[in-house]
PDB file of N, CA and C in Angstrom:
ATOM      1  N   MET A 125     170.539 -81.755  -1.418  1.00 66.00           N
ATOM      2  CA  MET A 125     169.161 -82.101  -1.181  1.00 66.00           C
ATOM      3  C   MET A 125     168.790 -83.156  -2.222  1.00 66.00           C
ATOM      4  N   SER A 126     168.209 -84.220  -1.754  1.00 80.00           N
ATOM      5  CA  SER A 126     167.829 -85.281  -2.677  1.00 80.00           C
ATOM      6  C   SER A 126     166.577 -84.896  -3.452  1.00 80.00           C
ATOM      7  N   PHE A 127     166.396 -85.571  -4.552  1.00 86.00           N
ATOM      8  CA  PHE A 127     165.225 -85.314  -5.393  1.00 86.00           C
ATOM      9  C   PHE A 127     163.939 -85.562  -4.616  1.00 86.00           C
ATOM     10  N   THR A 128     163.939 -86.613  -3.810  1.00 89.00           N
ATOM     11  CA  THR A 128     162.759 -86.957  -3.018  1.00 89.00           C
ATOM     12  C   THR A 128     162.417 -85.833  -2.046  1.00 89.00           C
ATOM     13  N   ASP A 129     163.422 -85.277  -1.385  1.00 86.00           N
ATOM     14  CA  ASP A 129     163.196 -84.165  -0.462  1.00 86.00           C
ATOM     15  C   ASP A 129     162.625 -82.953  -1.190  1.00 86.00           C
ATOM     16  N   LYS A 130     163.158 -82.680  -2.383  1.00 87.00           N
ATOM     17  CA  LYS A 130     162.661 -81.546  -3.159  1.00 87.00           C
ATOM     18  C   LYS A 130     161.191 -81.735  -3.501  1.00 87.00           C
ATOM     19  N   VAL A 131     160.840 -82.937  -3.927  1.00 91.00           N
ATOM     20  CA  VAL A 131     159.451 -83.215  -4.304  1.00 91.00           C
ATOM     21  C   VAL A 131     158.532 -83.092  -3.090  1.00 91.00           C
ATOM     22  N   LYS A 132     158.955 -83.631  -1.963  1.00 91.00           N
ATOM     23  CA  LYS A 132     158.143 -83.546  -0.745  1.00 91.00           C
ATOM     24  C   LYS A 132     157.937 -82.092  -0.317  1.00 91.00           C
ATOM     25  N   ASN A 133     159.001 -81.309  -0.361  1.00 91.00           N
ATOM     26  CA  ASN A 133     158.895 -79.895   0.028  1.00 91.00           C
ATOM     27  C   ASN A 133     157.988 -79.126  -0.920  1.00 91.00           C
ATOM     28  N   GLU A 134     158.122 -79.379  -2.208  1.00 92.00           N
ATOM     29  CA  GLU A 134     157.263 -78.699  -3.178  1.00 92.00           C
ATOM     30  C   GLU A 134     155.801 -79.100  -2.983  1.00 92.00           C
ATOM     31  N   ALA A 135     155.564 -80.389  -2.728  1.00 94.00           N
ATOM     32  CA  ALA A 135     154.191 -80.849  -2.508  1.00 94.00           C
ATOM     33  C   ALA A 135     153.598 -80.196  -1.268  1.00 94.00           C
ATOM     34  N   GLU A 136     154.393 -80.093  -0.215  1.00 95.00           N
ATOM     35  CA  GLU A 136     153.906 -79.461   1.012  1.00 95.00           C
ATOM     36  C   GLU A 136     153.610 -77.979   0.781  1.00 95.00           C
ATOM     37  N   GLU A 137     154.468 -77.318   0.012  1.00 95.00           N
ATOM     38  CA  GLU A 137     154.252 -75.902  -0.282  1.00 95.00           C
ATOM     39  C   GLU A 137     152.976 -75.713  -1.115  1.00 95.00           C
ATOM     40  N   LEU A 138     152.796 -76.550  -2.122  1.00 96.00           N
ATOM     41  CA  LEU A 138     151.598 -76.438  -2.963  1.00 96.00           C
ATOM     42  C   LEU A 138     150.329 -76.760  -2.181  1.00 96.00           C
ATOM     43  N   THR A 139     150.412 -77.719  -1.274  1.00 96.00           N
ATOM     44  CA  THR A 139     149.262 -78.033  -0.431  1.00 96.00           C
ATOM     45  C   THR A 139     148.898 -76.832   0.433  1.00 96.00           C
ATOM     46  N   GLY A 140     149.908 -76.179   0.976  1.00 96.00           N
ATOM     47  CA  GLY A 140     149.669 -74.973   1.773  1.00 96.00           C
ATOM     48  C   GLY A 140     149.010 -73.869   0.966  1.00 96.00           C
ATOM     49  N   LYS A 141     149.488 -73.679  -0.260  1.00 97.00           N
ATOM     50  CA  LYS A 141     148.897 -72.653  -1.121  1.00 97.00           C
ATOM     51  C   LYS A 141     147.449 -72.997  -1.463  1.00 97.00           C
ATOM     52  N   ALA A 142     147.192 -74.280  -1.701  1.00 97.00           N
ATOM     53  CA  ALA A 142     145.827 -74.709  -2.018  1.00 97.00           C
ATOM     54  C   ALA A 142     144.898 -74.478  -0.826  1.00 97.00           C
ATOM     55  N   LYS A 143     145.382 -74.812   0.373  1.00 97.00           N
ATOM     56  CA  LYS A 143     144.567 -74.585   1.571  1.00 97.00           C
ATOM     57  C   LYS A 143     144.235 -73.105   1.723  1.00 97.00           C
ATOM     58  N   GLN A 144     145.220 -72.260   1.463  1.00 97.00           N
ATOM     59  CA  GLN A 144     144.983 -70.821   1.567  1.00 97.00           C
ATOM     60  C   GLN A 144     143.925 -70.374   0.567  1.00 97.00           C
ATOM     61  N   ALA A 145     144.016 -70.867  -0.651  1.00 97.00           N
ATOM     62  CA  ALA A 145     143.056 -70.475  -1.687  1.00 97.00           C
ATOM     63  C   ALA A 145     141.646 -70.934  -1.334  1.00 97.00           C
ATOM     64  N   VAL A 146     141.518 -72.167  -0.856  1.00 98.00           N
ATOM     65  CA  VAL A 146     140.204 -72.679  -0.471  1.00 98.00           C
ATOM     66  C   VAL A 146     139.674 -71.900   0.725  1.00 98.00           C
ATOM     67  N   GLY A 147     140.556 -71.619   1.673  1.00 97.00           N
ATOM     68  CA  GLY A 147     140.158 -70.848   2.847  1.00 97.00           C
ATOM     69  C   GLY A 147     139.668 -69.461   2.494  1.00 97.00           C
ATOM     70  N   ARG A 148     140.354 -68.821   1.567  1.00 97.00           N
ATOM     71  CA  ARG A 148     139.921 -67.477   1.137  1.00 97.00           C
ATOM     72  C   ARG A 148     138.586 -67.552   0.397  1.00 97.00           C
ATOM     73  N   ALA A 149     138.434 -68.578  -0.437  1.00 98.00           N
ATOM     74  CA  ALA A 149     137.196 -68.711  -1.222  1.00 98.00           C
ATOM     75  C   ALA A 149     135.990 -68.999  -0.340  1.00 98.00           C
ATOM     76  N   THR A 150     136.217 -69.671   0.788  1.00 97.00           N
ATOM     77  CA  THR A 150     135.110 -70.040   1.677  1.00 97.00           C
ATOM     78  C   THR A 150     135.055 -69.181   2.934  1.00 97.00           C
ATOM     79  N   ASP A 151     135.871 -68.135   3.001  1.00 97.00           N
ATOM     80  CA  ASP A 151     135.963 -67.273   4.183  1.00 97.00           C
ATOM     81  C   ASP A 151     136.270 -68.064   5.452  1.00 97.00           C
ATOM     82  N   ASN A 152     137.166 -69.041   5.322  1.00 97.00           N
ATOM     83  CA  ASN A 152     137.562 -69.881   6.441  1.00 97.00           C
ATOM     84  C   ASN A 152     138.967 -69.435   6.873  1.00 97.00           C
ATOM     85  N   GLU A 153     139.021 -68.575   7.894  1.00 97.00           N
ATOM     86  CA  GLU A 153     140.295 -68.021   8.346  1.00 97.00           C
ATOM     87  C   GLU A 153     141.228 -69.097   8.906  1.00 97.00           C
ATOM     88  N   ARG A 154     140.656 -70.104   9.542  1.00 98.00           N
ATOM     89  CA  ARG A 154     141.470 -71.186  10.095  1.00 98.00           C
ATOM     90  C   ARG A 154     142.211 -71.931   8.991  1.00 98.00           C
ATOM     91  N   LEU A 155     141.524 -72.207   7.897  1.00 97.00           N
ATOM     92  CA  LEU A 155     142.143 -72.915   6.783  1.00 97.00           C
ATOM     93  C   LEU A 155     143.222 -72.061   6.117  1.00 97.00           C
ATOM     94  N   VAL A 156     142.982 -70.774   6.018  1.00 97.00           N
ATOM     95  CA  VAL A 156     143.996 -69.863   5.475  1.00 97.00           C
ATOM     96  C   VAL A 156     145.240 -69.901   6.361  1.00 97.00           C
ATOM     97  N   ALA A 157     145.041 -69.847   7.664  1.00 97.00           N
ATOM     98  CA  ALA A 157     146.174 -69.870   8.603  1.00 97.00           C
ATOM     99  C   ALA A 157     146.925 -71.197   8.523  1.00 97.00           C
ATOM    100  N   GLU A 158     146.193 -72.301   8.423  1.00 97.00           N
ATOM    101  CA  GLU A 158     146.846 -73.609   8.285  1.00 97.00           C
ATOM    102  C   GLU A 158     147.692 -73.655   7.021  1.00 97.00           C
ATOM    103  N   GLY A 159     147.155 -73.138   5.934  1.00 97.00           N
ATOM    104  CA  GLY A 159     147.886 -73.108   4.669  1.00 97.00           C
ATOM    105  C   GLY A 159     149.140 -72.271   4.752  1.00 97.00           C
ATOM    106  N   GLN A 160     149.035 -71.120   5.418  1.00 97.00           N
ATOM    107  CA  GLN A 160     150.210 -70.268   5.581  1.00 97.00           C
ATOM    108  C   GLN A 160     151.274 -70.968   6.418  1.00 97.00           C
ATOM    109  N   ALA A 161     150.845 -71.638   7.476  1.00 97.00           N
ATOM    110  CA  ALA A 161     151.794 -72.352   8.332  1.00 97.00           C
ATOM    111  C   ALA A 161     152.474 -73.485   7.570  1.00 97.00           C
ATOM    112  N   GLN A 162     151.699 -74.196   6.778  1.00 96.00           N
ATOM    113  CA  GLN A 162     152.258 -75.311   6.017  1.00 96.00           C
ATOM    114  C   GLN A 162     153.238 -74.805   4.959  1.00 96.00           C
ATOM    115  N   GLU A 163     152.894 -73.719   4.304  1.00 96.00           N
ATOM    116  CA  GLU A 163     153.782 -73.153   3.299  1.00 96.00           C
ATOM    117  C   GLU A 163     155.074 -72.641   3.951  1.00 96.00           C
ATOM    118  N   THR A 164     154.947 -72.005   5.100  1.00 96.00           N
ATOM    119  CA  THR A 164     156.121 -71.509   5.817  1.00 96.00           C
ATOM    120  C   THR A 164     157.023 -72.659   6.258  1.00 96.00           C
ATOM    121  N   ALA A 165     156.424 -73.742   6.712  1.00 95.00           N
ATOM    122  CA  ALA A 165     157.204 -74.914   7.112  1.00 95.00           C
ATOM    123  C   ALA A 165     157.974 -75.481   5.925  1.00 95.00           C
ATOM    124  N   ALA A 166     157.340 -75.520   4.776  1.00 94.00           N
ATOM    125  CA  ALA A 166     158.012 -76.026   3.576  1.00 94.00           C
ATOM    126  C   ALA A 166     159.190 -75.130   3.203  1.00 94.00           C
ATOM    127  N   HIS A 167     159.010 -73.814   3.315  1.00 93.00           N
ATOM    128  CA  HIS A 167     160.101 -72.875   3.025  1.00 93.00           C
ATOM    129  C   HIS A 167     161.255 -73.077   4.012  1.00 93.00           C
ATOM    130  N   ALA A 168     160.930 -73.301   5.264  1.00 93.00           N
ATOM    131  CA  ALA A 168     161.969 -73.512   6.272  1.00 93.00           C
ATOM    132  C   ALA A 168     162.749 -74.797   5.989  1.00 93.00           C
ATOM    133  N   LYS A 169     162.040 -75.829   5.580  1.00 91.00           N
ATOM    134  CA  LYS A 169     162.717 -77.087   5.239  1.00 91.00           C
ATOM    135  C   LYS A 169     163.647 -76.889   4.048  1.00 91.00           C
ATOM    136  N   LYS A 170     163.173 -76.150   3.051  1.00 90.00           N
ATOM    137  CA  LYS A 170     164.007 -75.875   1.883  1.00 90.00           C
ATOM    138  C   LYS A 170     165.272 -75.127   2.297  1.00 90.00           C
ATOM    139  N   ALA A 171     165.101 -74.128   3.142  1.00 89.00           N
ATOM    140  CA  ALA A 171     166.251 -73.336   3.588  1.00 89.00           C
ATOM    141  C   ALA A 171     167.239 -74.206   4.352  1.00 89.00           C
ATOM    142  N   GLY A 172     166.724 -75.083   5.201  1.00 87.00           N
ATOM    143  CA  GLY A 172     167.594 -75.989   5.944  1.00 87.00           C
ATOM    144  C   GLY A 172     168.362 -76.911   5.025  1.00 87.00           C
ATOM    145  N   GLU A 173     167.713 -77.398   3.998  1.00 87.00           N
ATOM    146  CA  GLU A 173     168.383 -78.275   3.034  1.00 87.00           C
ATOM    147  C   GLU A 173     169.465 -77.508   2.270  1.00 87.00           C
ATOM    148  N   HIS A 174     169.189 -76.241   1.933  1.00 84.00           N
ATOM    149  CA  HIS A 174     170.186 -75.433   1.229  1.00 84.00           C
ATOM    150  C   HIS A 174     171.405 -75.190   2.119  1.00 84.00           C
ATOM    151  N   VAL A 175     171.181 -74.945   3.391  1.00 88.00           N
ATOM    152  CA  VAL A 175     172.294 -74.741   4.324  1.00 88.00           C
ATOM    153  C   VAL A 175     173.117 -76.013   4.436  1.00 88.00           C
ATOM    154  N   LYS A 176     172.423 -77.134   4.533  1.00 86.00           N
ATOM    155  CA  LYS A 176     173.118 -78.418   4.633  1.00 86.00           C
ATOM    156  C   LYS A 176     173.958 -78.667   3.376  1.00 86.00           C
ATOM    157  N   ASP A 177     173.396 -78.385   2.205  1.00 82.00           N
ATOM    158  CA  ASP A 177     174.127 -78.557   0.951  1.00 82.00           C
ATOM    159  C   ASP A 177     175.343 -77.636   0.887  1.00 82.00           C
ATOM    160  N   ALA A 178     175.171 -76.398   1.344  1.00 84.00           N
ATOM    161  CA  ALA A 178     176.285 -75.450   1.338  1.00 84.00           C
ATOM    162  C   ALA A 178     177.394 -75.924   2.261  1.00 84.00           C
ATOM    163  N   GLY A 179     177.026 -76.480   3.408  1.00 85.00           N
ATOM    164  CA  GLY A 179     178.029 -77.013   4.330  1.00 85.00           C
ATOM    165  C   GLY A 179     178.808 -78.155   3.712  1.00 85.00           C
ATOM    166  N   LYS A 180     178.115 -78.999   2.982  1.00 83.00           N
ATOM    167  CA  LYS A 180     178.799 -80.112   2.302  1.00 83.00           C
ATOM    168  C   LYS A 180     179.750 -79.585   1.239  1.00 83.00           C
ATOM    169  N   ASP A 181     179.317 -78.542   0.531  1.00 80.00           N
ATOM    170  CA  ASP A 181     180.178 -77.960  -0.510  1.00 80.00           C
ATOM    171  C   ASP A 181     181.438 -77.376   0.105  1.00 80.00           C
ATOM    172  N   VAL A 182     181.316 -76.697   1.231  1.00 84.00           N
ATOM    173  CA  VAL A 182     182.481 -76.125   1.908  1.00 84.00           C
ATOM    174  C   VAL A 182     183.399 -77.240   2.389  1.00 84.00           C
ATOM    175  N   ARG A 183     182.822 -78.256   2.985  1.00 82.00           N
ATOM    176  CA  ARG A 183     183.624 -79.382   3.467  1.00 82.00           C
ATOM    177  C   ARG A 183     184.374 -80.029   2.309  1.00 82.00           C
ATOM    178  N   ASP A 184     183.694 -80.209   1.179  1.00 82.00           N
ATOM    179  CA  ASP A 184     184.322 -80.830   0.018  1.00 82.00           C
ATOM    180  C   ASP A 184     185.433 -79.951  -0.557  1.00 82.00           C
ATOM    181  N   ALA A 185     185.281 -78.640  -0.453  1.00 84.00           N
ATOM    182  CA  ALA A 185     186.298 -77.722  -0.975  1.00 84.00           C
ATOM    183  C   ALA A 185     187.596 -77.832  -0.182  1.00 84.00           C
ATOM    184  N   PHE A 186     187.507 -78.174   1.092  1.00 84.00           N
ATOM    185  CA  PHE A 186     188.707 -78.279   1.929  1.00 84.00           C
ATOM    186  C   PHE A 186     189.257 -79.692   1.993  1.00 84.00           C
ATOM    187  N   SER A 187     188.601 -80.605   1.338  1.00 75.00           N
ATOM    188  CA  SER A 187     189.058 -82.008   1.358  1.00 75.00           C
ATOM    189  C   SER A 187     190.039 -82.283   0.267  1.00 75.00           C
TER     190      SER A 187
END
């Protein structure tokens, strides 16, 4: 995973957490849900990048 991808994923995760906090503070359920979805998407991207990195490591081990 490149540094740029890591930064983008972290920024997306933090944005999601911020949306959730603002949504809870203002009793805005829609904003809380958007934040949760955004945070979940960031986690999924991270997991995909980890799988991709692991695949490269396995490929390199057999090369």
